[in-house]
């Protein structure tokens, strides 16, 4: 049986989770309100403007990610990028004070459930699989 204390040893599972969240963020569009006038990349954004941050597009930014449409957990092998939005390269749960309050619970539960499924089930590829 996999326990929460085992999760820190399951590095590949963490990489798979990060790659899954990069490709399919649970919150693809993050609404915000601009609290002061600002300029971003030459665009003026007035105070009180409602903006939407596209977390889905951030996970597919070609200036950050190589082979964006390929599911490749190994891209996180030497990477310090985390899913908590610290670096803004990957923000599936938003970031900062307005980020998802349940992020820590979600990260533990997802890893624990997937690890338990992999531990308990004998998974085999179907004869009906898609090749790329």
Coordinates of N, CA and C in Angstrom, one line a residue, residues 54-101:
X54 N -4.5 33.2 -19.5 CA -4.7 31.9 -20.2 C -3.6 30.9 -19.8
X55 N -3.9 30.2 -18.7 CA -2.9 29.2 -18.2 C -2.7 28.1 -19.2
X56 N -3.7 27.8 -20.0 CA -3.6 26.7 -21.1 C -2.5 27.2 -22.1
X57 N -2.6 28.4 -22.5 CA -1.6 28.9 -23.5 C -0.2 29.0 -22.9
X58 N -0.1 29.4 -21.6 CA 1.2 29.5 -20.9 C 1.9 28.1 -20.9
X59 N 1.1 27.0 -20.8 CA 1.6 25.7 -20.8 C 2.0 25.2 -22.2
X60 N 1.7 26.0 -23.2 CA 2.0 25.7 -24.6 C 2.9 26.8 -25.3
X61 N 3.5 27.6 -24.5 CA 4.4 28.7 -25.0 C 5.6 28.2 -25.6
X62 N 5.8 28.3 -26.9 CA 7.0 27.8 -27.6 C 8.3 28.4 -27.1
X63 N 8.3 29.6 -26.5 CA 9.5 30.2 -26.0 C 9.9 29.6 -24.7
X64 N 9.1 28.8 -24.1 CA 9.4 28.1 -22.8 C 9.5 26.6 -23.0
X65 N 8.6 26.0 -23.8 CA 8.5 24.6 -23.9 C 9.0 24.1 -25.2
X66 N 9.8 23.0 -25.3 CA 10.2 22.4 -26.5 C 9.2 21.2 -26.7
X67 N 8.9 20.9 -28.0 CA 7.9 19.9 -28.3 C 6.7 20.0 -27.5
X68 N 6.0 21.1 -27.6 CA 4.9 21.4 -26.7 C 3.7 20.4 -26.7
X69 N 3.5 19.8 -27.8 CA 2.3 18.9 -27.9 C 2.7 17.4 -27.6
X70 N 3.9 17.2 -27.2 CA 4.4 15.8 -26.9 C 4.3 15.7 -25.3
X71 N 3.7 14.6 -24.9 CA 3.7 14.3 -23.5 C 5.0 13.8 -23.1
X72 N 5.8 14.6 -22.4 CA 7.2 14.3 -22.1 C 7.5 14.6 -20.6
X73 N 7.2 13.7 -19.7 CA 7.5 14.0 -18.3 C 9.0 14.3 -18.0
X74 N 9.9 13.8 -18.8 CA 11.3 13.9 -18.6 C 11.8 15.4 -18.8
X75 N 10.9 16.2 -19.4 CA 11.3 17.7 -19.5 C 11.4 18.3 -18.1
X76 N 10.9 17.7 -17.1 CA 11.0 18.2 -15.7 C 12.1 17.5 -14.9
X77 N 12.9 16.7 -15.5 CA 13.9 15.9 -14.8 C 14.9 16.9 -14.2
X78 N 15.4 17.8 -14.9 CA 16.4 18.8 -14.4 C 15.8 20.2 -14.2
X79 N 14.5 20.3 -14.2 CA 13.9 21.5 -14.1 C 13.5 21.9 -12.7
X80 N 13.6 23.1 -12.3 CA 13.1 23.6 -11.0 C 11.7 24.2 -11.1
X81 N 11.0 24.1 -12.3 CA 9.7 24.6 -12.4 C 8.7 23.8 -11.5
X82 N 7.9 24.6 -10.8 CA 6.9 23.9 -10.0 C 5.5 24.3 -10.4
X83 N 4.5 23.6 -9.9 CA 3.1 23.9 -10.4 C 2.4 25.0 -9.5
X84 N 3.2 25.6 -8.6 CA 2.6 26.6 -7.7 C 2.6 28.0 -8.2
X85 N 3.1 28.1 -9.5 CA 3.1 29.4 -10.1 C 4.3 30.4 -9.7
X86 N 5.3 29.8 -9.1 CA 6.4 30.7 -8.6 C 7.1 31.3 -9.8
X87 N 7.3 30.6 -10.9 CA 8.1 31.1 -12.0 C 7.2 31.6 -13.2
X88 N 5.9 31.4 -13.1 CA 4.9 31.8 -14.1 C 5.2 31.1 -15.5
X89 N 5.9 30.0 -15.5 CA 6.1 29.1 -16.7 C 5.0 28.1 -16.7
X90 N 4.5 27.8 -15.5 CA 3.5 26.8 -15.3 C 2.6 27.2 -14.2
X91 N 1.3 27.6 -14.5 CA 0.4 28.1 -13.4 C -1.0 27.4 -13.5
X92 N -1.0 26.1 -13.4 CA -2.3 25.4 -13.5 C -3.3 25.7 -12.4
X93 N -2.8 26.2 -11.3 CA -3.7 26.6 -10.2 C -3.7 28.1 -9.9
X94 N -3.2 28.9 -10.8 CA -3.0 30.3 -10.5 C -1.8 30.6 -9.7
X95 N -1.7 31.8 -9.2 CA -0.4 32.1 -8.4 C -0.7 33.2 -7.4
X96 N 0.2 33.2 -6.4 CA 0.1 34.3 -5.4 C -1.1 34.1 -4.5
X97 N -1.5 35.3 -3.9 CA -2.5 35.2 -2.9 C -3.9 34.8 -3.4
X98 N -4.0 34.9 -4.7 CA -5.3 34.6 -5.3 C -5.3 33.2 -6.0
X99 N -4.2 32.5 -5.8 CA -4.1 31.1 -6.3 C -5.0 30.2 -5.6
X100 N -5.2 29.0 -6.1 CA -6.1 28.0 -5.5 C -5.7 27.6 -4.1
X101 N -6.6 27.7 -3.2 CA -6.3 27.5 -1.8 C -6.1 26.0 -1.5

